[in-house]
Tab-separated table of C-alpha atoms in Angstrom:
chain	number	residue	atom	x	y	z
L	1	UNK	CA	35.367	103.210	47.969
L	2	UNK	CA	38.698	103.422	49.678
L	3	UNK	CA	39.393	104.149	53.342
L	4	UNK	CA	42.217	104.117	55.855
L	5	UNK	CA	42.124	103.326	59.547
L	6	UNK	CA	44.990	104.182	61.831
L	7	UNK	CA	44.800	102.309	65.107
L	8	UNK	CA	45.784	104.522	67.987
L	9	UNK	CA	45.576	108.294	67.805
L	10	UNK	CA	48.524	108.595	70.207
L	11	UNK	CA	51.594	106.383	70.570
L	12	UNK	CA	54.261	106.998	73.170
L	13	UNK	CA	57.675	105.321	73.171
L	14	UNK	CA	61.001	105.768	74.889
L	15	UNK	CA	64.015	106.955	72.958
L	16	UNK	CA	65.710	103.901	71.467
L	17	UNK	CA	62.566	101.753	71.552
L	18	UNK	CA	60.759	100.221	68.608
L	19	UNK	CA	58.218	102.404	66.855
L	20	UNK	CA	55.110	100.685	65.447
L	21	UNK	CA	52.310	102.720	63.896
L	22	UNK	CA	49.390	100.734	62.550
L	23	UNK	CA	47.486	101.305	59.337
L	24	UNK	CA	44.762	99.213	57.727
L	25	UNK	CA	43.206	100.071	54.401
L	26	UNK	CA	40.176	99.236	52.372
L	27	UNK	CA	40.299	99.467	48.611
L	28	UNK	CA	38.294	97.789	45.875
L	29	UNK	CA	41.259	97.872	43.482
L	30	UNK	CA	45.005	97.430	44.053
L	31	UNK	CA	46.152	100.305	46.212
L	32	UNK	CA	49.084	102.615	46.343
L	33	UNK	CA	49.958	103.248	49.991
L	34	UNK	CA	51.861	106.075	51.607
L	35	UNK	CA	53.113	107.255	54.948
L	36	UNK	CA	53.546	110.984	55.507
L	37	UNK	CA	54.899	112.852	58.522
L	38	UNK	CA	53.733	116.279	59.646
L	39	UNK	CA	55.574	118.519	62.074
L	40	UNK	CA	53.628	121.282	63.854
L	41	UNK	CA	52.349	124.006	61.533
L	42	UNK	CA	53.983	122.429	58.509
L	43	UNK	CA	52.876	120.532	55.439
L	44	UNK	CA	53.261	116.812	54.912
L	45	UNK	CA	56.545	115.116	54.045
L	46	UNK	CA	56.616	111.722	52.372
L	47	UNK	CA	58.313	108.990	54.410
L	48	UNK	CA	57.759	106.079	52.039
L	49	UNK	CA	55.377	104.625	49.487
L	50	UNK	CA	54.212	101.256	48.170
L	51	UNK	CA	53.432	101.128	44.468
L	52	UNK	CA	53.038	97.369	43.802
L	53	UNK	CA	56.741	96.514	43.664
L	54	UNK	CA	58.529	95.139	46.750
L	55	UNK	CA	56.214	94.548	49.692
L	56	UNK	CA	58.818	95.738	52.203
L	57	UNK	CA	59.402	99.415	51.607
L	58	UNK	CA	62.238	101.397	53.090
L	59	UNK	CA	61.880	105.115	53.571
L	60	UNK	CA	63.711	108.077	54.962
L	61	UNK	CA	64.973	108.478	58.521
L	62	UNK	CA	65.160	104.722	59.110
L	63	UNK	CA	61.449	104.032	58.690
L	64	UNK	CA	60.060	101.072	56.811
L	65	UNK	CA	56.662	99.536	56.149
L	66	UNK	CA	55.430	96.189	54.924
L	67	UNK	CA	52.454	95.742	52.628
L	68	UNK	CA	50.417	92.697	53.671
L	69	UNK	CA	47.578	92.105	51.274
L	70	UNK	CA	46.048	89.273	53.313
L	71	UNK	CA	45.791	91.540	56.335
L	72	UNK	CA	45.075	94.729	54.340
L	73	UNK	CA	47.754	96.396	56.420
L	74	UNK	CA	50.671	98.758	55.883
L	75	UNK	CA	52.193	99.259	59.336
L	76	UNK	CA	55.084	101.688	59.799
L	77	UNK	CA	58.077	100.674	61.905
L	78	UNK	CA	61.413	102.012	63.037
L	79	UNK	CA	63.793	99.899	65.150
L	80	UNK	CA	65.006	102.722	67.392
L	81	UNK	CA	63.119	105.936	68.077
L	82	UNK	CA	64.847	109.307	68.173
L	83	UNK	CA	63.555	112.435	69.837
L	84	UNK	CA	63.341	114.050	66.404
L	85	UNK	CA	60.752	111.443	65.337
L	86	UNK	CA	58.113	113.113	67.510
L	87	UNK	CA	55.459	114.285	65.050
L	88	UNK	CA	52.110	113.284	63.588
L	89	UNK	CA	52.071	110.457	61.068
L	90	UNK	CA	49.465	109.871	58.393
L	91	UNK	CA	48.789	106.775	56.351
L	92	UNK	CA	47.167	107.376	52.972
L	93	UNK	CA	45.854	105.355	50.045
L	94	UNK	CA	45.204	106.043	46.408
L	95	UNK	CA	43.998	103.469	43.984
L	96	UNK	CA	45.871	101.849	41.159
L	97	UNK	CA	43.737	101.540	38.051
L	98	UNK	CA	45.378	99.910	35.067
L	99	UNK	CA	48.901	100.701	36.204
L	100	UNK	CA	48.257	104.388	36.746
L	101	UNK	CA	46.821	106.275	39.648
L	102	UNK	CA	44.404	109.141	39.618
L	103	UNK	CA	46.367	110.379	42.561
L	104	UNK	CA	43.667	111.505	44.961
L	105	UNK	CA	44.807	110.559	48.448
L	106	UNK	CA	42.529	109.323	51.211
L	107	UNK	CA	44.148	109.816	54.604
L	108	UNK	CA	43.748	108.196	57.962
L	109	UNK	CA	43.089	110.342	61.006
L	110	UNK	CA	46.722	110.414	62.031
L	111	UNK	CA	48.815	109.108	64.909
L	112	UNK	CA	50.729	111.451	67.154
L	113	UNK	CA	54.063	109.932	68.143
L	114	UNK	CA	55.629	111.080	71.396
L	115	UNK	CA	59.202	110.090	72.215
L	116	UNK	CA	60.335	110.190	75.846
L	117	UNK	CA	63.994	110.606	76.867
V	1	UNK	CA	63.259	122.169	42.664
V	2	UNK	CA	61.999	124.866	45.007
V	3	UNK	CA	59.067	122.857	46.334
V	4	UNK	CA	55.403	123.728	46.576
V	5	UNK	CA	54.734	127.173	48.007
V	6	UNK	CA	51.532	128.608	49.416
V	7	UNK	CA	50.531	132.144	50.233
V	8	UNK	CA	49.557	133.401	52.716
V	9	UNK	CA	50.700	131.054	55.468
V	10	UNK	CA	48.116	132.425	57.876
V	11	UNK	CA	44.849	134.254	57.367
V	12	UNK	CA	42.449	135.631	59.956
V	13	UNK	CA	39.151	136.919	58.669
V	14	UNK	CA	35.708	137.794	59.888
V	15	UNK	CA	32.698	135.665	59.101
V	16	UNK	CA	31.140	136.680	55.812
V	17	UNK	CA	34.323	137.931	54.203
V	18	UNK	CA	35.875	136.428	51.089
V	19	UNK	CA	39.383	134.977	51.123
V	20	UNK	CA	41.704	133.752	48.388
V	21	UNK	CA	44.696	131.471	48.725
V	22	UNK	CA	47.443	130.847	46.198
V	23	UNK	CA	49.455	127.728	45.474
V	24	UNK	CA	52.564	127.539	43.302
V	25	UNK	CA	53.370	123.913	42.459
V	26	UNK	CA	56.698	122.416	41.515
V	27	UNK	CA	57.301	123.738	38.036
V	28	UNK	CA	57.195	120.531	35.980
V	29	UNK	CA	54.197	119.058	37.833
V	30	UNK	CA	51.004	119.056	35.806
V	31	UNK	CA	48.701	117.798	38.554
V	32	UNK	CA	47.681	119.991	41.444
V	33	UNK	CA	45.536	119.050	44.451
V	34	UNK	CA	43.812	120.947	47.239
V	35	UNK	CA	43.082	119.375	50.616
V	36	UNK	CA	41.556	120.653	53.820
V	37	UNK	CA	42.747	119.583	57.256
V	38	UNK	CA	40.822	120.368	60.411
V	39	UNK	CA	42.276	120.031	63.880
V	40	UNK	CA	42.951	116.447	64.860
V	41	UNK	CA	42.012	115.042	61.465
V	42	UNK	CA	43.817	113.868	58.384
V	43	UNK	CA	43.675	115.950	55.215
V	44	UNK	CA	40.525	115.607	53.120
V	45	UNK	CA	40.533	115.905	49.364
V	46	UNK	CA	38.824	118.970	47.902
V	47	UNK	CA	39.692	119.135	44.223
V	48	UNK	CA	42.364	118.527	41.621
V	49	UNK	CA	43.597	119.856	38.316
V	50	UNK	CA	45.454	118.342	35.439
V	51	UNK	CA	47.042	121.301	33.735
V	52	UNK	CA	44.275	123.925	33.659
V	53	UNK	CA	41.386	121.453	33.736
V	54	UNK	CA	39.587	120.846	37.022
V	55	UNK	CA	38.895	117.119	36.825
V	56	UNK	CA	37.316	116.275	40.150
V	57	UNK	CA	35.618	118.098	42.991
V	58	UNK	CA	34.717	116.682	46.374
V	59	UNK	CA	31.272	117.081	47.851
V	60	UNK	CA	33.083	118.997	50.584
V	61	UNK	CA	33.552	121.794	48.073
V	62	UNK	CA	30.344	123.766	48.532
V	63	UNK	CA	29.153	126.466	46.151
V	64	UNK	CA	31.035	129.020	48.237
V	65	UNK	CA	34.339	127.457	47.205
V	66	UNK	CA	35.927	127.921	43.814
V	67	UNK	CA	39.314	126.885	42.529
V	68	UNK	CA	41.112	127.872	39.381
V	69	UNK	CA	44.337	127.102	37.599
V	70	UNK	CA	44.097	129.435	34.615
V	71	UNK	CA	47.400	128.760	32.875
V	72	UNK	CA	48.135	125.347	34.241
V	73	UNK	CA	50.706	126.720	36.644
V	74	UNK	CA	49.664	128.359	39.936
V	75	UNK	CA	46.230	127.792	41.422
V	76	UNK	CA	43.902	129.843	43.580
V	77	UNK	CA	41.261	128.695	46.035
V	78	UNK	CA	38.592	131.235	46.919
V	79	UNK	CA	36.096	130.955	49.727
V	80	UNK	CA	33.163	133.347	49.578
V	81	UNK	CA	31.087	134.388	52.589
V	82	UNK	CA	33.332	132.543	55.012
V	83	UNK	CA	31.838	130.662	57.934
V	84	UNK	CA	33.442	129.610	61.195
V	85	UNK	CA	33.356	126.018	59.995
V	86	UNK	CA	35.758	126.967	57.222
V	87	UNK	CA	38.534	127.394	59.783
V	88	UNK	CA	41.156	124.831	58.829
V	89	UNK	CA	44.538	124.286	57.235
V	90	UNK	CA	44.324	124.339	53.439
V	91	UNK	CA	47.015	122.226	51.828
V	92	UNK	CA	48.140	122.215	48.236
V	93	UNK	CA	50.061	119.368	46.629
V	94	UNK	CA	51.472	118.699	43.191
V	95	UNK	CA	52.831	115.765	41.227
V	96	UNK	CA	53.635	114.554	37.751
V	97	UNK	CA	51.257	112.195	36.013
V	98	UNK	CA	53.798	110.315	33.884
V	99	UNK	CA	54.613	106.707	34.684
V	100	UNK	CA	54.546	105.729	38.326
V	101	UNK	CA	55.608	109.089	39.693
V	102	UNK	CA	52.873	108.853	42.265
V	103	UNK	CA	54.391	111.026	44.958
V	104	UNK	CA	52.462	114.115	45.886
V	105	UNK	CA	54.588	116.899	47.288
V	106	UNK	CA	52.823	119.126	49.771
V	107	UNK	CA	53.183	122.797	50.468
V	108	UNK	CA	53.343	124.233	53.997
V	109	UNK	CA	49.645	125.062	54.003
V	110	UNK	CA	47.526	128.132	54.653
V	111	UNK	CA	45.943	128.219	58.082
V	112	UNK	CA	42.581	130.007	58.022
V	113	UNK	CA	40.813	131.286	61.117
V	114	UNK	CA	37.325	132.662	60.701
V	115	UNK	CA	36.154	134.772	63.631
């Protein structure tokens, strides 16, 4: 069975500060990993994804994440926070079976990012 | 690419009534997923289709829930005899199944409130 744990339901940073959102996963087979962002009353937008290629993944809006198999982690970072980054962020996993994925996503509980001026 | 669309965006109903939601996926996507998101939680998988075939259903999908994708294009999710616990955001997503096109694109969701 696969699962995702996001450490910290709320993270608060100052504008210009480093953003670090933590995600640990559990999967019995090689995973695909994703970070999505959700603005209030909207659907989810993909920030970035890991699909067994490069372990350091760059996404949109200056975000990146590093897949660390030994730590079963896929933390999301951004060097300098902007006010527009305030939103809820979800880490998700699907499993990679034989080079393909069935696609069902298992999500973490989400982390709300607040950015202070 | 017009994105995934869902209708309605909001639905208020009384307990015991039936509701139906529609999802229109991105046109070339043959896989379609339904998720449910309650307040303060991440989305939870409900069911998915490859073309018109419903290939997996979560245990969350009780007998009161039914989903269809009759022509392999749009999908509907019906909830019969709604209960207050059904209040949630219902999200639809679609993707291709060729190669490593693993990205699921989400619609804006339908927010259901059962009074």
